mmCIF file of C-alpha atoms in Angstrom:
data_model
loop_
_atom_site.group_PDB
_atom_site.id
_atom_site.type_symbol
_atom_site.label_atom_id
_atom_site.label_comp_id
_atom_site.label_asym_id
_atom_site.label_seq_id
_atom_site.Cartn_x
_atom_site.Cartn_y
_atom_site.Cartn_z
ATOM 1 C CA UNK J 1 11.427 26.023 -19.379
ATOM 2 C CA UNK J 2 11.951 22.274 -19.259
ATOM 3 C CA UNK J 3 9.106 20.202 -17.854
ATOM 4 C CA UNK J 4 9.865 18.535 -14.523
ATOM 5 C CA UNK J 5 11.269 15.068 -14.694
ATOM 6 C CA UNK J 6 9.470 12.296 -12.802
ATOM 7 C CA UNK J 7 12.416 11.762 -10.468
ATOM 8 C CA UNK J 8 12.665 15.237 -8.965
ATOM 9 C CA UNK J 9 10.399 16.880 -6.446
ATOM 10 C CA UNK J 10 7.770 19.328 -7.611
ATOM 11 C CA UNK J 11 6.357 22.607 -6.448
ATOM 12 C CA UNK J 12 2.638 22.493 -5.744
ATOM 13 C CA UNK J 13 1.839 24.328 -8.977
ATOM 14 C CA UNK J 14 3.874 21.832 -10.974
ATOM 15 C CA UNK J 15 2.154 18.918 -9.267
ATOM 16 C CA UNK J 16 -1.289 20.419 -9.896
ATOM 17 C CA UNK J 17 -0.499 20.903 -13.587
ATOM 18 C CA UNK J 18 0.918 17.403 -13.913
ATOM 19 C CA UNK J 19 -2.148 15.648 -12.463
ATOM 20 C CA UNK J 20 -4.683 18.053 -13.963
ATOM 21 C CA UNK J 21 -6.166 19.765 -10.923
ATOM 22 C CA UNK J 22 -5.797 23.007 -8.961
ATOM 23 C CA UNK J 23 -3.373 24.088 -6.251
ATOM 24 C CA UNK J 24 -6.365 25.114 -4.116
ATOM 25 C CA UNK J 25 -7.708 21.558 -4.151
ATOM 26 C CA UNK J 26 -4.292 20.050 -3.369
ATOM 27 C CA UNK J 27 -3.827 22.384 -0.411
ATOM 28 C CA UNK J 28 -7.290 21.456 0.865
ATOM 29 C CA UNK J 29 -6.523 17.727 0.628
ATOM 30 C CA UNK J 30 -3.206 18.274 2.378
ATOM 31 C CA UNK J 31 -4.673 20.251 5.291
ATOM 32 C CA UNK J 32 -7.904 18.261 5.738
ATOM 33 C CA UNK J 33 -6.738 14.714 5.126
ATOM 34 C CA UNK J 34 -2.899 14.808 5.206
ATOM 35 C CA UNK J 35 -3.046 13.276 1.720
ATOM 36 C CA UNK J 36 0.170 15.007 0.666
ATOM 37 C CA UNK J 37 3.346 14.751 2.724
ATOM 38 C CA UNK J 38 5.780 17.319 1.354
ATOM 39 C CA UNK J 39 9.370 17.822 2.307
ATOM 40 C CA UNK J 40 10.645 21.356 2.748
ATOM 41 C CA UNK J 41 13.594 23.224 1.325
ATOM 42 C CA UNK J 42 15.954 25.212 3.537
ATOM 43 C CA UNK J 43 13.828 28.254 2.697
ATOM 44 C CA UNK J 44 10.702 26.506 3.951
ATOM 45 C CA UNK J 45 9.088 25.784 0.560
ATOM 46 C CA UNK J 46 7.048 22.616 0.152
ATOM 47 C CA UNK J 47 8.242 20.059 -2.394
ATOM 48 C CA UNK J 48 6.165 17.076 -3.488
ATOM 49 C CA UNK J 49 7.429 13.685 -4.624
ATOM 50 C CA UNK J 50 6.306 10.563 -6.462
ATOM 51 C CA UNK J 51 4.282 9.197 -3.550
ATOM 52 C CA UNK J 52 2.361 12.459 -3.290
ATOM 53 C CA UNK J 53 1.590 12.265 -6.995
ATOM 54 C CA UNK J 54 0.491 8.647 -6.658
ATOM 55 C CA UNK J 55 -1.892 9.445 -3.799
ATOM 56 C CA UNK J 56 -3.348 12.438 -5.642
ATOM 57 C CA UNK J 57 -3.971 10.384 -8.790
ATOM 58 C CA UNK J 58 -5.645 7.650 -6.721
ATOM 59 C CA UNK J 59 -7.792 10.283 -5.010
ATOM 60 C CA UNK J 60 -8.777 11.845 -8.329
ATOM 61 C CA UNK J 61 -9.715 8.434 -9.733
ATOM 62 C CA UNK J 62 -12.018 7.741 -6.778
ATOM 63 C CA UNK J 63 -13.589 11.190 -6.999
ATOM 64 C CA UNK J 64 -14.225 10.637 -10.711
ATOM 65 C CA UNK J 65 -16.227 7.536 -9.728
ATOM 66 C CA UNK J 66 -18.387 9.650 -7.440
ATOM 67 C CA UNK J 67 -16.734 8.699 -4.136
ATOM 68 C CA UNK J 68 -17.055 11.446 -1.491
ATOM 69 C CA UNK J 69 -13.823 13.311 -0.758
ATOM 70 C CA UNK J 70 -13.438 12.178 2.849
ATOM 71 C CA UNK J 71 -14.184 8.565 1.910
ATOM 72 C CA UNK J 72 -11.762 8.672 -1.025
ATOM 73 C CA UNK J 73 -9.010 10.101 1.169
ATOM 74 C CA UNK J 74 -9.604 7.435 3.803
ATOM 75 C CA UNK J 75 -9.331 4.677 1.179
ATOM 76 C CA UNK J 76 -6.118 6.098 -0.306
ATOM 77 C CA UNK J 77 -4.480 6.560 3.095
ATOM 78 C CA UNK J 78 -5.642 3.193 4.356
ATOM 79 C CA UNK J 79 -3.996 1.418 1.453
ATOM 80 C CA UNK J 80 -0.856 3.454 2.040
ATOM 81 C CA UNK J 81 -0.303 2.802 5.742
ATOM 82 C CA UNK J 82 2.860 0.902 6.623
ATOM 83 C CA UNK J 83 1.818 0.566 10.251
ATOM 84 C CA UNK J 84 -0.990 -1.856 9.469
ATOM 85 C CA UNK J 85 -0.381 -5.446 10.482
ATOM 86 C CA UNK J 86 -0.037 -7.914 7.549
ATOM 87 C CA UNK J 87 -3.278 -9.740 8.360
ATOM 88 C CA UNK J 88 -5.215 -6.470 8.528
ATOM 89 C CA UNK J 89 -3.552 -4.663 5.604
ATOM 90 C CA UNK J 90 -5.935 -5.954 2.946
ATOM 91 C CA UNK J 91 -8.973 -5.298 5.074
ATOM 92 C CA UNK J 92 -8.051 -1.699 5.763
ATOM 93 C CA UNK J 93 -7.195 -0.984 2.166
ATOM 94 C CA UNK J 94 -10.545 -2.380 1.091
ATOM 95 C CA UNK J 95 -12.899 -1.027 3.728
ATOM 96 C CA UNK J 96 -11.083 1.806 5.538
ATOM 97 C CA UNK J 97 -13.310 4.345 3.838
ATOM 98 C CA UNK J 98 -16.373 2.269 4.673
ATOM 99 C CA UNK J 99 -15.392 2.268 8.352
ATOM 100 C CA UNK J 100 -15.193 6.058 8.287
ATOM 101 C CA UNK J 101 -18.649 6.313 6.739
ATOM 102 C CA UNK J 102 -20.175 3.750 9.112
ATOM 103 C CA UNK J 103 -18.704 5.467 12.151
ATOM 104 C CA UNK J 104 -19.893 8.858 10.939
ATOM 105 C CA UNK J 105 -23.406 7.491 10.378
ATOM 106 C CA UNK J 106 -23.585 6.105 13.917
ATOM 107 C CA UNK J 107 -22.213 9.252 15.488
ATOM 108 C CA UNK J 108 -24.575 11.579 13.640
ATOM 109 C CA UNK J 109 -27.484 9.288 14.603
ATOM 110 C CA UNK J 110 -26.498 9.581 18.304
ATOM 111 C CA UNK J 111 -25.975 5.806 18.326
ATOM 112 C CA UNK J 112 -23.574 5.593 21.256
ATOM 113 C CA UNK J 113 -23.656 1.805 21.619
ATOM 114 C CA UNK J 114 -23.244 1.279 17.887
ATOM 115 C CA UNK J 115 -20.347 3.725 17.650
ATOM 116 C CA UNK J 116 -18.520 2.108 20.574
ATOM 117 C CA UNK J 117 -19.087 -1.353 19.102
ATOM 118 C CA UNK J 118 -17.629 -0.257 15.776
ATOM 119 C CA UNK J 119 -14.646 1.355 17.492
ATOM 120 C CA UNK J 120 -14.107 -1.849 19.454
ATOM 121 C CA UNK J 121 -13.876 -3.604 16.082
ATOM 122 C CA UNK J 122 -11.491 -0.991 14.709
ATOM 123 C CA UNK J 123 -9.109 -1.185 17.666
ATOM 124 C CA UNK J 124 -9.268 -4.984 17.651
ATOM 125 C CA UNK J 125 -8.263 -5.276 14.006
ATOM 126 C CA UNK J 126 -5.866 -2.335 13.606
ATOM 127 C CA UNK J 127 -2.964 -0.865 15.492
ATOM 128 C CA UNK J 128 -3.813 2.220 17.500
ATOM 129 C CA UNK J 129 -1.721 4.311 15.126
ATOM 130 C CA UNK J 130 -3.572 3.020 12.068
ATOM 131 C CA UNK J 131 -6.954 3.380 13.753
ATOM 132 C CA UNK J 132 -6.197 7.025 14.504
ATOM 133 C CA UNK J 133 -4.815 7.845 11.055
ATOM 134 C CA UNK J 134 -7.140 5.747 8.893
ATOM 135 C CA UNK J 135 -10.441 6.004 10.755
ATOM 136 C CA UNK J 136 -10.676 8.516 13.593
ATOM 137 C CA UNK J 137 -8.986 11.508 11.994
ATOM 138 C CA UNK J 138 -10.720 11.151 8.590
ATOM 139 C CA UNK J 139 -14.032 10.790 10.423
ATOM 140 C CA UNK J 140 -13.389 13.939 12.459
ATOM 141 C CA UNK J 141 -12.429 15.834 9.298
ATOM 142 C CA UNK J 142 -15.597 14.669 7.565
ATOM 143 C CA UNK J 143 -17.797 15.631 10.514
ATOM 144 C CA UNK J 144 -16.112 19.026 10.707
ATOM 145 C CA UNK J 145 -16.744 19.589 7.012
ATOM 146 C CA UNK J 146 -20.369 18.553 7.468
ATOM 147 C CA UNK J 147 -20.841 21.015 10.305
ATOM 148 C CA UNK J 148 -19.143 23.830 8.374
ATOM 149 C CA UNK J 149 -21.411 23.186 5.383
ATOM 150 C CA UNK J 150 -24.562 23.162 7.516
ATOM 151 C CA UNK J 151 -25.205 19.440 7.025
ATOM 152 C CA UNK J 152 -24.755 18.665 10.748
ATOM 153 C CA UNK J 153 -25.971 20.586 13.775
ATOM 154 C CA UNK J 154 -24.082 21.521 16.922
ATOM 155 C CA UNK J 155 -25.554 18.661 18.925
ATOM 156 C CA UNK J 156 -24.307 16.073 16.433
ATOM 157 C CA UNK J 157 -20.840 17.618 16.311
ATOM 158 C CA UNK J 158 -20.609 17.791 20.106
ATOM 159 C CA UNK J 159 -21.830 14.209 20.564
ATOM 160 C CA UNK J 160 -19.318 12.864 18.051
ATOM 161 C CA UNK J 161 -16.419 14.875 19.473
ATOM 162 C CA UNK J 162 -17.180 13.792 23.033
ATOM 163 C CA UNK J 163 -17.399 10.105 22.161
ATOM 164 C CA UNK J 164 -14.130 10.146 20.245
ATOM 165 C CA UNK J 165 -12.514 12.142 23.047
ATOM 166 C CA UNK J 166 -13.554 9.442 25.535
ATOM 167 C CA UNK J 167 -11.953 6.720 23.410
ATOM 168 C CA UNK J 168 -8.747 8.672 22.867
ATOM 169 C CA UNK J 169 -8.607 9.597 26.542
ATOM 170 C CA UNK J 170 -8.748 5.938 27.521
ATOM 171 C CA UNK J 171 -5.791 5.235 25.244
ATOM 172 C CA UNK J 172 -3.794 8.108 26.758
ATOM 173 C CA UNK J 173 -3.617 6.490 30.201
ATOM 174 C CA UNK J 174 -0.131 5.108 30.777
ATOM 175 C CA UNK J 175 2.872 4.974 33.095
ATOM 176 C CA UNK J 176 5.979 6.350 31.400
ATOM 177 C CA UNK J 177 9.398 5.347 32.674
ATOM 178 C CA UNK J 178 10.981 7.774 35.157
ATOM 179 C CA UNK J 179 13.620 8.775 32.612
ATOM 180 C CA UNK J 180 11.148 9.174 29.719
ATOM 181 C CA UNK J 181 11.320 12.482 27.827
ATOM 182 C CA UNK J 182 8.476 14.807 28.757
ATOM 183 C CA UNK J 183 6.346 16.793 26.335
ATOM 184 C CA UNK J 184 3.760 19.466 27.090
ATOM 185 C CA UNK J 185 0.931 19.758 24.558
ATOM 186 C CA UNK J 186 -1.507 22.666 24.362
ATOM 187 C CA UNK J 187 -3.737 24.651 22.040
ATOM 188 C CA UNK J 188 -3.323 28.428 22.403
ATOM 189 C CA UNK J 189 -5.965 30.710 23.813
ATOM 190 C CA UNK J 190 -8.864 30.972 21.382
ATOM 191 C CA UNK J 191 -8.310 27.522 19.833
ATOM 192 C CA UNK J 192 -11.055 25.100 20.854
ATOM 193 C CA UNK J 193 -10.211 22.142 18.604
ATOM 194 C CA UNK J 194 -7.814 19.845 20.445
ATOM 195 C CA UNK J 195 -8.744 16.321 19.372
ATOM 196 C CA UNK J 196 -5.887 16.148 16.880
ATOM 197 C CA UNK J 197 -3.523 17.191 19.650
ATOM 198 C CA UNK J 198 -5.006 14.556 21.972
ATOM 199 C CA UNK J 199 -4.404 11.937 19.271
ATOM 200 C CA UNK J 200 -0.784 13.112 19.076
ATOM 201 C CA UNK J 201 -0.478 12.741 22.857
ATOM 202 C CA UNK J 202 -1.751 9.145 22.574
ATOM 203 C CA UNK J 203 0.791 8.251 19.878
ATOM 204 C CA UNK J 204 3.637 9.894 21.792
ATOM 205 C CA UNK J 205 2.655 8.078 24.984
ATOM 206 C CA UNK J 206 2.754 4.762 23.139
ATOM 207 C CA UNK J 207 6.208 5.709 21.831
ATOM 208 C CA UNK J 208 7.523 6.092 25.372
ATOM 209 C CA UNK J 209 7.038 9.797 26.054
ATOM 210 C CA UNK J 210 5.671 11.243 29.266
ATOM 211 C CA UNK J 211 2.861 13.545 28.160
ATOM 212 C CA UNK J 212 1.382 16.568 29.889
ATOM 213 C CA UNK J 213 -1.768 17.369 27.910
ATOM 214 C CA UNK J 214 -3.238 20.821 28.624
ATOM 215 C CA UNK J 215 -5.785 20.807 25.812
ATOM 216 C CA UNK J 216 -7.786 23.622 24.298
ATOM 217 C CA UNK J 217 -7.764 27.359 24.942
ATOM 218 C CA UNK J 218 -4.605 27.517 27.066
ATOM 219 C CA UNK J 219 -3.211 31.004 27.767
ATOM 220 C CA UNK J 220 0.493 31.173 27.001
ATOM 221 C CA UNK J 221 1.203 32.501 30.510
ATOM 222 C CA UNK J 222 -0.322 29.353 31.997
ATOM 223 C CA UNK J 223 1.586 27.216 29.515
ATOM 224 C CA UNK J 224 4.796 28.881 30.738
ATOM 225 C CA UNK J 225 3.887 27.994 34.330
ATOM 226 C CA UNK J 226 3.276 24.356 33.358
ATOM 227 C CA UNK J 227 6.623 24.186 31.568
ATOM 228 C CA UNK J 228 8.402 25.538 34.649
ATOM 229 C CA UNK J 229 6.937 22.687 36.683
ATOM 230 C CA UNK J 230 7.291 19.891 34.124
ATOM 231 C CA UNK J 231 10.602 20.921 32.495
ATOM 232 C CA UNK J 232 9.722 19.211 29.212
ATOM 233 C CA UNK J 233 12.087 18.220 26.449
ATOM 234 C CA UNK J 234 9.616 19.658 23.935
ATOM 235 C CA UNK J 235 6.539 21.886 23.987
ATOM 236 C CA UNK J 236 3.918 21.391 21.273
ATOM 237 C CA UNK J 237 1.423 24.139 20.480
ATOM 238 C CA UNK J 238 -1.165 23.183 17.889
ATOM 239 C CA UNK J 239 -4.348 24.438 16.321
ATOM 240 C CA UNK J 240 -6.532 24.609 13.247
ATOM 241 C CA UNK J 241 -6.922 28.380 12.886
ATOM 242 C CA UNK J 242 -3.772 30.182 11.660
ATOM 243 C CA UNK J 243 -5.095 33.501 12.964
ATOM 244 C CA UNK J 244 -5.091 32.174 16.528
ATOM 245 C CA UNK J 245 -1.397 31.337 16.313
ATOM 246 C CA UNK J 246 -0.565 34.646 14.667
ATOM 247 C CA UNK J 247 -2.331 36.572 17.441
ATOM 248 C CA UNK J 248 -0.147 34.742 19.976
ATOM 249 C CA UNK J 249 3.032 35.330 17.997
ATOM 250 C CA UNK J 250 4.768 37.557 20.573
ATOM 251 C CA UNK J 251 4.158 35.415 23.709
ATOM 252 C CA UNK J 252 4.950 32.240 21.755
ATOM 253 C CA UNK J 253 8.198 33.829 20.608
ATOM 254 C CA UNK J 254 9.066 34.552 24.219
ATOM 255 C CA UNK J 255 8.274 30.947 25.136
ATOM 256 C CA UNK J 256 10.560 29.731 22.335
ATOM 257 C CA UNK J 257 13.507 31.483 23.967
ATOM 258 C CA UNK J 258 13.248 29.268 27.053
ATOM 259 C CA UNK J 259 11.898 25.977 25.651
ATOM 260 C CA UNK J 260 12.141 23.812 22.538
ATOM 261 C CA UNK J 261 8.867 24.955 20.964
ATOM 262 C CA UNK J 262 7.108 23.055 18.180
ATOM 263 C CA UNK J 263 4.133 24.271 16.147
ATOM 264 C CA UNK J 264 1.828 21.554 14.819
ATOM 265 C CA UNK J 265 -1.579 21.075 13.247
ATOM 266 C CA UNK J 266 -3.136 22.751 10.181
ATOM 267 C CA UNK J 267 -2.519 26.228 11.640
ATOM 268 C CA UNK J 268 1.244 25.761 11.842
ATOM 269 C CA UNK J 269 3.516 27.181 9.166
ATOM 270 C CA UNK J 270 7.250 27.019 8.608
ATOM 271 C CA UNK J 271 7.328 30.789 8.128
ATOM 272 C CA UNK J 272 5.733 31.566 11.496
ATOM 273 C CA UNK J 273 7.845 28.936 13.239
ATOM 274 C CA UNK J 274 11.050 30.390 11.806
ATOM 275 C CA UNK J 275 9.986 33.910 12.762
ATOM 276 C CA UNK J 276 9.511 33.030 16.439
ATOM 277 C CA UNK J 277 12.349 30.524 16.813
ATOM 278 C CA UNK J 278 10.193 27.402 16.828
ATOM 279 C CA UNK J 279 10.052 24.276 14.645
ATOM 280 C CA UNK J 280 7.109 23.408 12.390
ATOM 281 C CA UNK J 281 6.049 19.747 12.384
ATOM 282 C CA UNK J 282 3.195 19.105 9.918
ATOM 283 C CA UNK J 283 1.365 15.885 9.177
ATOM 284 C CA UNK J 284 -1.066 13.566 10.903
ATOM 285 C CA UNK J 285 -0.516 12.540 14.552
ATOM 286 C CA UNK J 286 1.579 9.506 13.623
ATOM 287 C CA UNK J 287 3.823 11.463 11.263
ATOM 288 C CA UNK J 288 4.146 14.305 13.757
ATOM 289 C CA UNK J 289 5.078 11.908 16.581
ATOM 290 C CA UNK J 290 7.787 10.329 14.441
ATOM 291 C CA UNK J 291 9.258 13.734 13.634
ATOM 292 C CA UNK J 292 9.101 14.853 17.255
ATOM 293 C CA UNK J 293 11.023 11.751 18.288
ATOM 294 C CA UNK J 294 13.594 12.522 15.614
ATOM 295 C CA UNK J 295 13.840 16.106 16.823
ATOM 296 C CA UNK J 296 14.390 14.945 20.393
ATOM 297 C CA UNK J 297 17.096 12.478 19.346
ATOM 298 C CA UNK J 298 19.030 15.026 17.313
ATOM 299 C CA UNK J 299 18.029 18.244 19.098
ATOM 300 C CA UNK J 300 18.159 19.820 15.670
ATOM 301 C CA UNK J 301 15.195 21.079 13.634
ATOM 302 C CA UNK J 302 14.196 18.256 11.254
ATOM 303 C CA UNK J 303 13.757 18.904 7.560
ATOM 304 C CA UNK J 304 9.953 19.119 7.480
#
């Protein structure tokens, strides 16, 4: 078999072999940090390109120097953001990872004033979209990993989540135009993690959407009732746990027959979406918002 040429897209196994790592690690970096941004074939298979390879190699180089995974990912993504203003681009590329670490330190120390002061600095120097993608989401991923590994306790995780929720909630306040497209956003019953979805609501609101955010642990029957009242252009159901979405497969499939249903977040898969008549939109909140806007414009499933 011929080795893949640099110009064509790669399967995840080919990419792992080319850069000298494992598919398990690449999948973890994709789901935790959105480090990889694959396209999909008609059959739903992920394909990875040159930019994915570049980000992985940069990540591996930082890890080889002893940089923690979440910090390395933040640095790679910060340098890669096109949304950053020219006068802030160099600063983010240089210290984006440091901002994540500093924010995490203040949150885990229950330093409310210090965390708010640092976030004031972040939102002053960066666009909201870059702040979410380069600082808030990597910090949340890192804190979640710390809790899962027993390095943080429940109180620290709850304090950090609440403070970030307050900041995102303040950004979500807006007055959409009367003719703005509406979107309903919810996590299915059993899914408690909704901060990524709230970040998506913020980005969509800034892009001109009218958002109806239902949040965590929403029964599908209640989501149906909300859709009947709101009549949204799109309905986004998101989560972190794939099992939660699979359990709700039948009611979500019924919902997809009456609405334009989108599955998002780490739990979403192209296979499940295709099986229930929905669309899968992966990626961080900024990427997902861009693809949702494209979907609304074309009313056709995007190639994701």
